[in-house]
Amino acid sequence: MADLEQFKKNWLRPFLFYGNNTISLIGGALTSASALVLVGFWVVDFLGHGGSSNPYLGIIFDLVLPGIFVLGLLLIPLGMWLRQRQLSAAGQIPSIYPAIDFAEPAFRHGVNFVIVATFINFVIVGTASYRGVAYMDTPSFCGQSCHVMSPEFTAYHLSSHADVPCTSCHIAPGVQGFVHAKVNGTKQLLMVMFHRYPEPIMAGDKIPSAQVTCLSCHNAERNIGDKLLVKTSYGDDEKNSMTYTMAMVHVGGRDSFGNLSGIHGAHLGHIEYVATDSNHQTIPWVGKTNPDGSVTEFVSSDTKGPITGEKHLMNCIDCHNRAAHSFLTPEEALNKDMAQGRPSRSLPFVHKEGLALIKADYSSRQDAAVRIPSALETFYRTQYPAVWTGQRAEIDQAAKAIVAIYSNNVFPFMKVTWGTHPNNIGHNDYPGCFRCHDGNHNDKTGKSITNDCSTCHNLLATDEADPKQLAAVGLQ
Ligand code: HEC
Ligand code: HEC
Ligand code: HEC
Ligand code: HEC
Ligand code: HEC
C-alpha cells in the first residue's frame, strides 16, 4: 500500500500535472480513439462479419491507424516536455504536485477534455477508416489497382500453385518481411493511384529468396530421378500433322546413399553467378564451389573488361522462375490445347491459321475476342465451304479456344505480350539453361560448362510422327 502511495506521489502526480496541457490531452485522445477503432475492426474481423480479403486494407489497419496511435503517444511526452520547460522558465515548478482529486478543477477539466476529444476523434477516425475500407472494396478501386496484376492473376489460376497464396512467395516470413511488404504495398498503391507503375511489371530482384519461400513447402534434396517429358506438336500443313518429342530429363537430387546427382544435384548450394540485367538473363560470370572448397570460375567469352556485380547463389527461382504464373509461347500454348482436342485437328490448317491469329496485333483483349472468331469464320467460309457448313460447331469451339489462348497470355493494357516474361526452364524458347550452358563460358583451362545434350536429358525422339518409344512406355 505504501508502495502504491509512493508511486502515486513520485510518478503519477507529476505525470498528470505536466500532462494536463492541450497537446498531451489531444495526444491521449488520439491514442485512445485509434485504439478503439482498431479493436473494433479486429472484433468485427474476428467474428467474420464484413471481413474483407482485400490485400491492401493493411494500409489502413497496419499503417494509418497504428500511425495515428503512435502519433498520439508521441504527443503526450512532447506536450509534457513543453509545459515543463515553460513552467521552469517562469519559475513555477511546484514543490509538491497537486493530488489526484476530482475536486480539483484543473484535473477534472483535463479528464473531461480527454473523454470528449476521444469521442470526437473516435467518430472521425472510425468514419474515415470505414469509408476507406468501403472505397477499397469497390470495383472502381479494385479495377484500377488489381488490373495491373491481372496477367499474373490469370496465369496463376492455371498453375499447379493455384492454391498457394501470392504472399507465400512474395512476402518473406517474419517481421522484416511483413514490414517490407506493408511499405511496398503502400508504395504500389500510390503508384497505381498516380498511374506511375511500370508496363510491363518485371520482377527484377524483388522476389524473396527461395530459402524462405519455396523451401517452406518443397524438399530441395528430394530425389526426383528422371522425368519423362513428352511434347506433342502440330504442323502447319493441311492435316495439322502430329509429331512427338520425348526426353528423359535427369532431374536427380540426393539419393538414398547421400550422393547428389542430376540437374538438381549439380547446382543447389554450390553455383554462384553474376548477372548484368535485373532479370538475370545475361550471365557473364559463374563460380562453382568444389568439394575441396576451391572455386572454379567460368567466364563468358563475350565478356570484355572486368566483371563486377552482386553474386547470387543459384536457387530454385533461377530455373523455376515461372512456377506460379507462366506465360507460354504461342506454339506451346496452341500445341498444348490441340493435344486436348481444342482446336480440333480435323479442321484443315487450323494450326497454321490459329498460330497466325494469336500472334497478330490487337488493340485490346475485347478487340481480339471479336476479330479472332470473325477471321477464322471468314477463312473457312471462303476457303473450305464444305467444312464451314459441315463443322460449324468445331469452328466455334476452335475460335473460343484461340481467343482463350490469346487472353491467357497477352495483356495489351500492361504491355505483356508473347515473350515478355521469359521462362528459365529449358533452352529452346528462351536462353534458360543456356545462359550458362552455351558452350561459351570457359574456365582458366578453356573447359566450358557442359553443352552436351545427354548430360541433361536423353532425347528419345525429336519431332517424330510415330516414335516407337511412345508405344514402349504405353502412351500409344
Ligand atoms: C509459387 C510462388 C509464387 C506464387 C504463389 C506467386 N508468385 Fe508471383 N512471382 C514468383 C516468382 C518466382 C516471380 C519472379 C518471376 C521471374 O523472375 O521471372 C514472380 C513475379 C511476379 C510479378 C512480376 C511480374 C512477372 O510476371 O514476373 C508479379 C506482378 C507477380 N509475381 C504477382 C503475383 C500475384 C498477383 C500472385 C497471386 C495471384 C503471385 N504472383 C503468386 C513466385 C510466385
Ligand atoms: C505453400 C506451399 C508451396 C510453396 C510456397 C511453393 N510450392 Fe511449389 N508446389 C506446391 C505443391 C502443393 C505442388 C504440387 C502441385 C501439384 O502437384 O499439382 C507444387 C508443385 C511445384 C512444382 C512442380 C509442378 C510444376 O508446376 O512444374 C514446381 C517445379 C514447384 N512447385 C516449384 C516451386 C518453387 C520454385 C517455389 C518458390 C518460388 C514453390 N514451388 C513454392 C507447394 C508450394
Ligand atoms: C538448374 C535448374 C534447376 C534448379 C536450380 C532447380 N530445379 Fe527443379 N527442376 C529443374 C528441371 C529442368 C526440372 C524438370 C523439368 C520440368 O519439370 O519441367 C525440374 C523439376 C522439378 C520439380 C518437378 C518434379 C516432378 O515430379 O514433376 C519440382 C517439384 C522441382 N523441380 C522443385 C525444385 C525446387 C524446390 C528447387 C529449389 C530447391 C529446384 N527445383 C531447383 C531444374 C531446376
Ligand atoms: C548460372 C549458370 C547456370 C545455369 C543458369 C544453369 N547451370 Fe547447370 N551448371 C552450371 C555450372 C557452373 C555447372 C558445373 C559445371 C562443371 O562442373 O563443369 C553446372 C552443371 C550442370 C549439370 C551437371 C553437369 C555434369 O557434368 O555433371 C547439369 C546436368 C546441369 N548443370 C543442368 C542444367 C539445366 C538443366 C539448367 C537449366 C534448367 C542449368 N543447368 C542451368 C551453371 C548453370
Ligand atoms: C544444360 C542442360 C541441357 C543441355 C546441355 C541441353 N538441354 Fe535440351 N532441354 C533441357 C531441359 C531442362 C529441357 C526441358 C524443358 C522443359 O521442361 O520443358 C530440354 C528440352 C529439350 C527439348 C524438348 C523440346 C522443347 O521444346 O522443350 C529438345 C528437343 C532439346 N532439349 C534438345 C536439346 C539438344 C539437341 C541439345 C544438345 C545440343 C540439348 N537439348 C542440350 C536441358 C538441356
XYZ file of C-alpha atoms and ligand atoms in Angstrom:
691
model
C 0.000 0.000 0.000
C 2.808 2.331 0.921
C 4.460 1.491 -2.380
C 1.356 2.491 -4.286
C 1.151 5.805 -2.419
C 4.828 6.370 -3.129
C 4.271 5.624 -6.832
C 1.310 7.990 -6.989
C 3.274 10.735 -5.350
C 6.536 10.398 -7.252
C 5.304 9.386 -10.689
C 1.571 9.635 -11.296
C 1.115 13.095 -9.813
C 3.910 14.784 -11.803
C 2.782 12.858 -14.898
C -0.770 14.136 -14.631
C 0.405 17.594 -13.651
C 2.622 18.055 -16.704
C 0.281 16.038 -18.895
C -2.525 18.478 -18.279
C -1.830 20.558 -21.372
C -3.638 20.765 -24.701
C -1.007 18.916 -26.764
C -0.742 15.955 -24.384
C -4.502 15.758 -23.928
C -5.069 15.702 -27.694
C -2.347 13.040 -27.928
C -4.087 10.930 -25.298
C -7.406 11.288 -27.090
C -5.894 10.325 -30.480
C -4.291 7.256 -28.961
C -7.411 6.052 -27.218
C -9.653 6.783 -30.213
C -7.441 4.963 -32.728
C -7.051 2.059 -30.308
C -10.846 1.829 -30.001
C -11.278 1.839 -33.788
C -8.574 -0.801 -34.229
C -10.031 -3.051 -31.556
C -13.472 -2.547 -33.069
C -12.246 -3.687 -36.502
C -10.356 -6.611 -35.007
C -13.513 -7.783 -33.264
C -15.522 -7.434 -36.483
C -12.794 -9.252 -38.408
C -12.586 -11.985 -35.770
C -16.325 -12.546 -35.803
C -16.070 -12.776 -39.556
C -18.600 -10.062 -40.327
C -17.732 -7.739 -43.152
C -14.188 -9.081 -43.131
C -12.539 -8.251 -46.430
C -9.916 -10.201 -48.328
C -8.631 -7.036 -49.974
C -4.823 -7.248 -49.690
C -4.363 -3.504 -49.470
C -6.526 -2.996 -46.384
C -3.324 -3.417 -44.413
C -2.661 0.195 -45.299
C -5.483 1.310 -43.032
C -5.127 -1.254 -40.270
C -1.401 -1.691 -40.211
C -0.180 1.749 -41.196
C -2.677 4.592 -40.870
C -4.389 3.619 -37.617
C -1.223 2.466 -35.832
C 0.380 5.638 -37.195
C -2.278 7.790 -35.522
C -1.883 5.696 -32.378
C 1.874 6.264 -32.258
C 1.485 9.949 -33.144
C -0.840 10.300 -30.154
C 1.654 8.503 -27.941
C 4.437 10.847 -29.051
C 2.320 13.966 -28.488
C 1.868 13.109 -24.797
C 5.549 13.403 -23.737
C 6.050 16.272 -26.204
C 3.318 18.320 -24.526
C 4.657 17.404 -21.085
C 8.156 18.462 -22.011
C 6.963 21.794 -23.436
C 4.926 22.516 -20.333
C 7.776 21.573 -18.050
C 10.091 23.920 -19.952
C 7.574 26.745 -19.878
C 6.900 26.403 -16.132
C 10.537 26.021 -15.326
C 11.394 29.193 -17.288
C 8.688 31.040 -15.346
C 9.939 29.531 -12.083
C 6.527 27.946 -11.489
C 7.513 24.325 -10.788
C 5.562 23.371 -7.659
C 7.406 21.791 -4.758
C 4.507 19.378 -4.225
C 2.487 18.160 -7.211
C -1.277 18.509 -6.806
C -3.135 15.446 -5.545
C -5.190 13.304 -7.923
C -8.584 14.508 -6.924
C -11.767 15.122 -8.870
C -12.481 18.048 -6.593
C -9.510 19.755 -8.237
C -10.952 21.843 -11.166
C -7.811 21.576 -13.331
C -7.747 17.800 -13.027
C -11.492 17.495 -13.755
C -11.131 19.716 -16.765
C -8.294 17.534 -18.116
C -10.306 14.321 -17.713
C -13.377 15.834 -19.346
C -11.274 17.091 -22.215
C -9.834 13.639 -22.892
C -13.259 11.973 -22.754
C -14.894 14.450 -25.126
C -11.902 14.536 -27.502
C -11.705 10.739 -27.547
C -15.343 10.574 -28.553
C -14.944 13.150 -31.329
C -11.731 11.509 -32.584
C -13.354 8.098 -32.442
C -16.168 9.284 -34.687
C -13.768 10.967 -37.135
C -11.116 8.217 -37.302
C -13.747 5.474 -37.296
C -15.792 7.029 -40.111
C -12.702 7.750 -42.188
C -11.444 4.169 -41.782
C -14.823 2.713 -42.559
C -15.139 4.830 -45.688
C -11.590 3.903 -46.690
C -12.399 0.213 -46.402
C -15.627 0.631 -48.318
C -13.806 2.512 -51.064
C -11.062 -0.088 -51.356
C -13.704 -2.753 -51.785
C -15.450 -1.003 -54.660
C -14.933 -2.349 -58.169
C -13.567 1.012 -59.296
C -10.744 0.863 -56.770
C -10.133 -2.802 -57.495
C -10.450 -2.355 -61.219
C -7.732 0.236 -61.066
C -5.395 -1.309 -58.546
C -5.744 -5.005 -59.298
C -5.801 -4.776 -63.059
C -2.041 -4.247 -63.055
C -1.722 -7.760 -61.586
C -4.226 -9.310 -63.930
C -1.636 -11.046 -66.180
C -0.134 -12.897 -63.210
C -3.536 -13.443 -61.625
C -4.826 -15.085 -64.820
C -1.774 -17.318 -65.305
C -1.722 -18.230 -61.617
C -5.163 -19.812 -61.760
C -3.870 -22.211 -64.418
C -0.761 -23.258 -62.469
C -0.025 -26.037 -60.020
C 0.266 -23.338 -57.346
C -3.256 -22.019 -57.822
C -3.997 -22.730 -54.159
C -0.794 -21.166 -52.840
C -1.437 -17.575 -51.711
C 0.532 -14.916 -53.612
C 2.035 -13.876 -50.287
C 3.676 -17.301 -49.723
C 6.192 -16.495 -52.457
C 6.106 -12.719 -52.460
C 6.470 -11.914 -48.776
C 9.340 -13.248 -46.711
C 8.154 -14.586 -43.369
C 8.954 -12.690 -40.169
C 8.634 -9.109 -39.014
C 11.087 -7.700 -41.531
C 9.296 -9.269 -44.492
C 5.965 -8.125 -43.113
C 7.047 -4.522 -42.690
C 8.748 -4.568 -46.084
C 5.543 -5.866 -47.671
C 3.400 -3.214 -45.991
C 5.705 -0.439 -47.079
C 5.794 -1.868 -50.593
C 2.018 -2.305 -50.653
C 1.572 1.370 -49.819
C 4.142 2.400 -52.403
C 2.484 0.240 -55.052
C -0.910 1.603 -54.187
C 0.324 5.152 -54.637
C 1.966 4.143 -57.920
C -1.327 2.714 -59.148
C -3.325 5.750 -57.985
C -0.991 8.104 -59.816
C -0.506 5.761 -62.762
C 3.233 5.611 -62.153
C 3.724 1.851 -62.401
C 5.976 0.260 -65.000
C 4.451 -1.505 -68.009
C 5.136 -4.359 -68.152
C 5.827 -5.088 -64.479
C 9.002 -7.163 -64.165
C 10.134 -8.962 -61.025
C 13.716 -7.714 -61.090
C 15.411 -8.506 -57.795
C 12.279 -8.089 -55.703
C 11.436 -11.745 -55.028
C 12.390 -13.074 -51.587
C 14.921 -15.924 -51.523
C 13.652 -19.416 -52.306
C 15.144 -20.424 -48.964
C 12.302 -18.697 -47.110
C 9.503 -19.322 -49.640
C 9.745 -22.418 -51.878
C 11.616 -24.417 -49.251
C 8.882 -23.980 -46.678
C 6.887 -26.443 -48.813
C 9.453 -28.219 -51.009
C 12.311 -30.502 -50.072
C 15.332 -29.240 -52.035
C 17.094 -32.589 -51.967
C 14.244 -34.972 -52.670
C 15.492 -37.467 -55.206
C 13.272 -36.955 -58.243
C 15.441 -39.038 -60.560
C 14.486 -38.958 -64.239
C 11.353 -37.321 -65.532
C 9.865 -38.274 -68.873
C 8.837 -35.292 -70.951
C 6.511 -35.865 -73.907
C 5.590 -32.930 -76.123
C 3.072 -33.127 -78.922
C 3.413 -30.673 -81.804
C 1.211 -29.945 -84.808
C 2.356 -28.954 -88.266
C 1.378 -26.050 -90.492
C 0.124 -28.404 -93.200
C -3.489 -29.037 -94.140
C -3.682 -32.128 -91.939
C -2.082 -30.468 -88.906
C 0.341 -33.407 -88.772
C 1.166 -34.546 -85.301
C 4.711 -35.272 -84.103
C 6.232 -36.159 -80.735
C 9.329 -35.093 -78.898
C 10.360 -37.259 -75.977
C 13.115 -36.537 -73.489
C 14.144 -38.261 -70.301
C 15.200 -35.293 -68.155
C 17.764 -36.098 -65.450
C 16.330 -34.069 -62.582
C 18.167 -36.016 -59.870
C 18.517 -34.907 -56.265
C 20.178 -36.597 -53.314
C 19.888 -40.361 -53.473
C 19.499 -42.672 -50.503
C 23.292 -43.072 -50.316
C 23.744 -39.343 -49.886
C 25.112 -38.666 -53.376
C 23.953 -35.613 -55.289
C 23.084 -36.226 -58.919
C 21.398 -34.770 -61.961
C 20.195 -31.229 -62.597
C 19.068 -30.505 -59.038
C 22.181 -32.053 -57.521
C 24.552 -30.163 -59.814
C 23.589 -26.643 -58.742
C 21.996 -26.378 -55.372
C 24.301 -24.831 -52.818
C 27.413 -24.626 -54.963
C 26.892 -22.434 -58.009
C 27.108 -18.642 -57.861
C 26.705 -16.199 -60.714
C 26.752 -12.532 -61.628
C 24.061 -11.103 -63.910
C 24.230 -7.817 -65.768
C 20.459 -7.271 -66.009
C 17.886 -7.239 -63.225
C 16.022 -10.224 -64.661
C 19.183 -12.325 -64.725
C 19.073 -13.128 -68.429
C 22.685 -12.178 -69.191
C 25.240 -14.007 -67.071
C 28.905 -13.233 -67.792
C 30.420 -14.951 -64.719
C 29.716 -18.258 -62.974
C 31.555 -19.748 -59.996
C 31.420 -23.361 -58.873
C 32.497 -24.298 -55.345
C 34.256 -27.660 -55.497
C 34.095 -30.263 -52.710
C 37.556 -29.152 -51.500
C 36.348 -25.563 -51.113
C 38.162 -24.161 -54.155
C 36.150 -22.174 -56.692
C 36.252 -22.799 -60.434
C 35.335 -19.654 -62.335
C 33.683 -19.719 -65.744
C 33.686 -16.513 -67.778
C 31.698 -15.884 -70.934
C 33.961 -15.313 -73.906
C 31.679 -12.419 -74.915
C 32.866 -10.543 -71.833
C 35.036 -7.505 -72.278
C 36.650 -5.934 -69.246
C 36.367 -6.857 -65.576
C 33.128 -8.305 -64.195
C 31.571 -6.601 -61.214
C 28.214 -7.036 -59.550
C 26.427 -8.893 -56.809
C 26.992 -12.652 -56.636
C 23.817 -14.712 -56.444
C 23.790 -18.226 -55.045
C 21.751 -20.282 -57.507
C 18.409 -21.430 -56.110
C 15.058 -22.791 -57.278
C 13.884 -19.482 -58.767
C 16.898 -19.235 -61.089
C 15.373 -22.127 -63.047
C 11.726 -22.306 -61.878
C 11.070 -18.591 -62.228
C 7.601 -19.156 -63.704
C 6.393 -21.842 -61.295
C 3.267 -19.933 -60.316
C 2.382 -17.801 -63.313
C 3.836 -18.956 -66.551
C 3.096 -17.276 -69.838
C 3.510 -19.674 -72.747
C 4.887 -19.176 -76.229
C 2.232 -19.139 -78.991
C 3.428 -22.535 -80.298
C 3.494 -24.097 -76.833
C 0.046 -22.809 -75.944
C -1.583 -23.925 -79.192
C 0.102 -27.355 -79.186
C -0.974 -27.938 -75.620
C -4.616 -27.115 -76.312
C -4.732 -29.038 -79.588
C -3.406 -32.081 -77.741
C -6.556 -31.768 -75.638
C -8.750 -31.621 -78.719
C -9.483 -27.896 -78.999
C -8.991 -26.561 -81.650
C -9.907 -29.816 -83.313
C -7.249 -31.348 -85.548
C -9.956 -32.245 -88.016
C -10.166 -28.620 -89.195
C -7.804 -28.110 -92.156
C -4.901 -25.729 -91.472
C -6.259 -24.886 -88.046
C -2.761 -24.925 -86.530
C -1.345 -22.533 -89.108
C -4.365 -20.199 -89.021
C -4.655 -20.355 -85.251
C -0.999 -19.520 -84.757
C -1.238 -16.524 -87.101
C -4.340 -15.305 -85.254
C -2.862 -15.488 -81.741
C 0.331 -13.806 -82.911
C -1.472 -10.917 -84.635
C -1.694 -7.448 -83.072
C -4.916 -6.411 -81.365
C -5.586 -3.130 -79.640
C -7.219 -4.847 -76.670
C -8.474 -8.197 -75.458
C -12.005 -7.190 -76.459
C -10.743 -6.442 -79.931
C -9.131 -9.919 -80.120
C -12.317 -11.565 -78.843
C -14.199 -10.074 -81.800
C -11.628 -10.252 -84.578
C -10.309 -13.786 -83.991
C -13.666 -15.570 -84.430
C -14.588 -13.461 -87.418
C -11.240 -14.094 -89.150
C -11.488 -17.844 -88.559
C -15.057 -17.899 -89.885
C -14.028 -15.960 -92.973
C -11.172 -18.397 -93.596
C -13.379 -21.494 -93.559
C -16.341 -19.850 -95.279
C -14.198 -18.705 -98.203
C -11.532 -21.442 -98.382
C -13.418 -24.517 -97.180
C -17.176 -24.022 -97.708
C -17.850 -27.711 -97.063
C -16.077 -27.565 -93.702
C -17.877 -24.297 -92.934
C -21.266 -25.914 -93.405
C -20.375 -29.335 -92.012
C -18.245 -28.473 -88.953
C -19.744 -25.238 -87.639
C -19.584 -26.456 -84.027
C -15.871 -27.309 -84.261
C -15.129 -23.937 -85.824
C -16.944 -22.143 -82.987
C -15.082 -24.216 -80.455
C -11.748 -23.550 -82.167
C -12.430 -19.811 -82.174
C -13.206 -19.875 -78.454
C -10.045 -21.869 -77.711
C -7.874 -19.497 -79.743
C -9.383 -16.439 -78.035
C -8.721 -18.085 -74.656
C -5.080 -18.760 -75.536
C -4.677 -15.124 -76.507
C -6.366 -13.806 -73.370
C -4.404 -16.032 -71.022
C -1.097 -14.805 -72.369
C -1.398 -11.351 -73.903
C -2.401 -8.236 -71.945
C -2.027 -5.182 -74.167
C -3.003 -2.757 -71.370
C 0.006 -3.917 -69.323
C 2.261 -4.347 -72.370
C 2.570 -8.053 -71.554
C 2.826 -9.985 -74.782
C 4.414 -13.155 -76.170
C 7.901 -13.475 -74.735
C 7.726 -10.579 -72.236
C 8.356 -12.895 -69.274
C 10.995 -15.477 -70.186
C 10.878 -18.955 -68.639
C 14.265 -20.258 -67.491
C 13.450 -23.991 -67.627
C 14.853 -25.454 -70.850
C 16.595 -23.583 -73.666
C 14.507 -23.725 -76.819
C 12.231 -20.715 -76.378
C 14.395 -18.589 -74.075
C 18.081 -18.675 -73.083
C 17.212 -20.602 -69.862
C 19.896 -23.212 -69.106
C 21.961 -21.875 -71.995
C 22.529 -18.604 -70.142
C 25.447 -20.625 -68.738
C 25.468 -23.942 -70.642
C 26.046 -22.301 -74.034
C 29.459 -23.866 -74.505
C 30.834 -20.359 -74.306
C 31.521 -19.987 -70.554
C 35.062 -21.233 -70.008
C 37.321 -21.809 -67.018
C 41.038 -20.969 -66.991
C 41.945 -24.218 -68.738
C 39.463 -23.484 -71.533
C 36.963 -26.129 -70.396
C 33.400 -24.888 -70.715
C 30.249 -25.504 -68.676
C 28.853 -28.563 -70.398
C 26.722 -28.232 -73.506
C 26.458 -31.966 -74.070
C 22.796 -32.791 -74.707
C 22.893 -36.086 -72.840
C 24.153 -34.595 -69.560
C 20.738 -33.030 -69.081
C 18.452 -35.404 -70.951
C 18.311 -38.392 -73.217
C 16.451 -37.324 -76.297
C 14.337 -40.329 -77.162
C 12.624 -38.694 -80.121
C 12.644 -35.268 -81.757
C 9.577 -34.344 -83.756
C 8.866 -37.893 -84.861
C 5.498 -38.882 -86.272
C 5.362 -42.249 -84.585
C 8.233 -42.855 -82.192
C 8.448 -46.469 -81.131
C 9.390 -45.297 -77.605
C 5.920 -43.861 -77.235
C 4.449 -47.310 -77.674
C 7.147 -48.738 -75.433
C 6.068 -46.590 -72.490
C 2.440 -47.410 -73.184
C 1.366 -43.996 -74.448
C 0.224 -45.189 -77.816
C 4.981 -20.326 -56.101
C 5.434 -18.959 -55.864
C 4.632 -17.775 -56.373
C 3.291 -17.525 -56.194
C 2.268 -18.375 -55.468
C 3.021 -16.262 -56.845
N 4.169 -15.755 -57.401
Fe 4.367 -14.000 -58.404
N 6.333 -14.412 -58.772
C 7.010 -15.533 -58.306
C 8.361 -15.514 -58.829
C 9.435 -16.557 -58.570
C 8.475 -14.346 -59.625
C 9.706 -13.876 -60.427
C 9.491 -14.234 -61.885
C 10.706 -14.026 -62.750
O 11.746 -13.602 -62.262
O 10.582 -14.298 -63.965
C 7.177 -13.670 -59.555
C 6.885 -12.459 -60.214
C 5.675 -11.774 -60.085
C 5.385 -10.479 -60.672
C 6.333 -9.652 -61.521
C 5.988 -9.786 -62.992
C 6.235 -11.152 -63.541
O 5.238 -11.761 -64.035
O 7.379 -11.647 -63.481
C 4.099 -10.156 -60.315
C 3.340 -8.878 -60.683
C 3.578 -11.247 -59.521
N 4.567 -12.218 -59.397
C 2.298 -11.283 -58.990
C 1.751 -12.396 -58.353
C 0.360 -12.487 -57.932
C -0.692 -11.376 -58.099
C 0.209 -13.715 -57.360
C -1.059 -14.335 -56.796
C -2.219 -14.309 -57.686
C 1.506 -14.388 -57.406
N 2.402 -13.563 -58.018
C 1.766 -15.654 -56.900
C 6.510 -16.522 -57.493
C 5.177 -16.654 -57.124
C 2.646 -23.160 -49.890
C 3.405 -24.255 -50.411
C 4.245 -24.055 -51.660
C 5.153 -23.055 -51.903
C 5.493 -21.855 -51.034
C 5.760 -23.385 -53.168
N 5.222 -24.529 -53.675
Fe 5.760 -25.485 -55.399
N 4.262 -26.803 -55.162
C 3.467 -26.914 -54.044
C 2.540 -28.015 -54.240
C 1.493 -28.449 -53.228
C 2.828 -28.558 -55.506
C 2.174 -29.755 -56.168
C 1.039 -29.310 -57.016
C 0.544 -30.390 -57.914
O 1.137 -31.482 -57.929
O -0.415 -30.132 -58.598
C 3.919 -27.785 -56.066
C 4.489 -28.041 -57.306
C 5.664 -27.466 -57.742
C 6.390 -27.833 -58.945
C 6.023 -28.938 -59.927
C 4.851 -28.606 -60.771
C 5.161 -27.607 -61.816
O 4.376 -26.654 -61.963
O 6.149 -27.752 -62.549
C 7.471 -26.997 -59.024
C 8.530 -27.000 -60.107
C 7.418 -26.116 -57.879
N 6.323 -26.423 -57.119
C 8.343 -25.141 -57.620
C 8.183 -24.167 -56.629
C 9.033 -23.004 -56.496
C 10.208 -22.689 -57.395
C 8.592 -22.300 -55.417
C 9.118 -20.976 -54.860
C 9.138 -19.866 -55.801
C 7.457 -23.022 -54.864
N 7.244 -24.142 -55.637
C 6.745 -22.615 -53.755
C 3.521 -26.115 -52.932
C 4.289 -24.982 -52.782
C 19.374 -25.784 -62.548
C 17.982 -25.567 -62.649
C 17.085 -26.032 -61.513
C 17.140 -25.651 -60.194
C 18.138 -24.726 -59.534
C 16.021 -26.277 -59.550
N 15.308 -27.038 -60.452
Fe 13.653 -28.136 -60.082
N 13.668 -28.839 -61.978
C 14.543 -28.437 -62.964
C 14.222 -29.130 -64.198
C 14.934 -28.944 -65.522
C 13.141 -29.991 -63.907
C 12.441 -30.956 -64.859
C 11.749 -30.312 -65.989
C 10.380 -29.854 -65.679
O 9.786 -30.272 -64.677
O 9.863 -29.061 -66.473
C 12.793 -29.766 -62.508
C 11.738 -30.378 -61.854
C 11.295 -30.003 -60.585
C 10.079 -30.477 -59.957
C 9.059 -31.335 -60.618
C 9.223 -32.770 -60.314
C 8.092 -33.581 -60.882
O 7.916 -34.655 -60.363
O 7.415 -33.113 -61.809
C 9.995 -29.893 -58.726
C 8.905 -30.063 -57.697
C 11.158 -29.062 -58.574
N 11.937 -29.163 -59.712
C 11.418 -28.289 -57.472
C 12.565 -27.538 -57.293
C 12.888 -26.837 -56.087
C 12.023 -26.771 -54.855
C 14.084 -26.247 -56.279
C 14.901 -25.431 -55.286
C 15.298 -26.151 -54.112
C 14.516 -26.564 -57.625
N 13.569 -27.353 -58.204
C 15.701 -26.110 -58.210
C 15.551 -27.518 -62.836
C 15.946 -26.914 -61.663
C 24.020 -19.642 -63.612
C 24.601 -20.589 -64.505
C 23.860 -21.875 -64.742
C 22.567 -22.049 -65.177
C 21.530 -20.979 -65.483
C 22.374 -23.461 -65.300
N 23.508 -24.126 -64.945
Fe 23.803 -26.146 -64.951
N 25.678 -25.915 -64.255
C 26.309 -24.706 -64.074
C 27.692 -24.938 -63.672
C 28.730 -23.890 -63.377
C 27.856 -26.334 -63.605
C 29.116 -27.103 -63.237
C 29.915 -27.287 -64.489
C 31.162 -28.091 -64.293
O 31.410 -28.629 -63.224
O 31.916 -28.221 -65.283
C 26.565 -26.918 -63.981
C 26.335 -28.267 -64.051
C 25.189 -28.843 -64.554
C 24.973 -30.242 -64.703
C 25.954 -31.329 -64.348
C 26.933 -31.437 -65.460
C 27.885 -32.595 -65.291
O 28.898 -32.559 -65.990
O 27.616 -33.475 -64.499
C 23.714 -30.404 -65.246
C 23.039 -31.709 -65.578
C 23.159 -29.092 -65.426
N 24.083 -28.163 -64.989
C 21.882 -28.817 -65.942
C 21.310 -27.555 -66.036
C 19.975 -27.307 -66.502
C 19.011 -28.345 -66.969
C 19.783 -25.964 -66.442
C 18.533 -25.189 -66.832
C 17.268 -25.625 -66.289
C 21.004 -25.388 -65.933
N 21.903 -26.367 -65.702
C 21.183 -24.022 -65.729
C 25.760 -23.456 -64.231
C 24.450 -23.183 -64.619
C 22.112 -27.761 -69.505
C 21.155 -28.786 -69.761
C 20.725 -29.033 -71.177
C 21.529 -29.223 -72.253
C 23.051 -29.196 -72.317
C 20.647 -29.468 -73.384
N 19.339 -29.418 -72.970
Fe 17.705 -29.738 -74.125
N 16.497 -29.399 -72.522
C 16.934 -29.169 -71.249
C 15.793 -29.090 -70.367
C 15.828 -28.816 -68.873
C 14.648 -29.323 -71.152
C 13.211 -29.448 -70.671
C 12.446 -28.198 -70.737
C 11.027 -28.405 -70.229
O 10.840 -28.917 -69.126
O 10.132 -28.025 -70.971
C 15.127 -29.518 -72.508
C 14.308 -29.773 -73.600
C 14.771 -30.082 -74.847
C 13.924 -30.450 -75.945
C 12.425 -30.611 -75.838
C 11.625 -29.778 -76.710
C 11.156 -28.465 -76.162
O 10.569 -27.738 -76.969
O 11.351 -28.125 -74.990
C 14.741 -30.662 -77.031
C 14.332 -31.054 -78.417
C 16.092 -30.435 -76.594
N 16.088 -30.081 -75.258
C 17.201 -30.565 -77.403
C 18.499 -30.429 -76.957
C 19.660 -30.694 -77.786
C 19.608 -31.147 -79.210
C 20.754 -30.455 -77.012
C 22.229 -30.587 -77.380
C 22.669 -29.649 -78.362
C 20.273 -30.046 -75.703
N 18.917 -30.048 -75.729
C 21.098 -29.705 -74.651
C 18.228 -29.014 -70.827
C 19.343 -29.148 -71.628
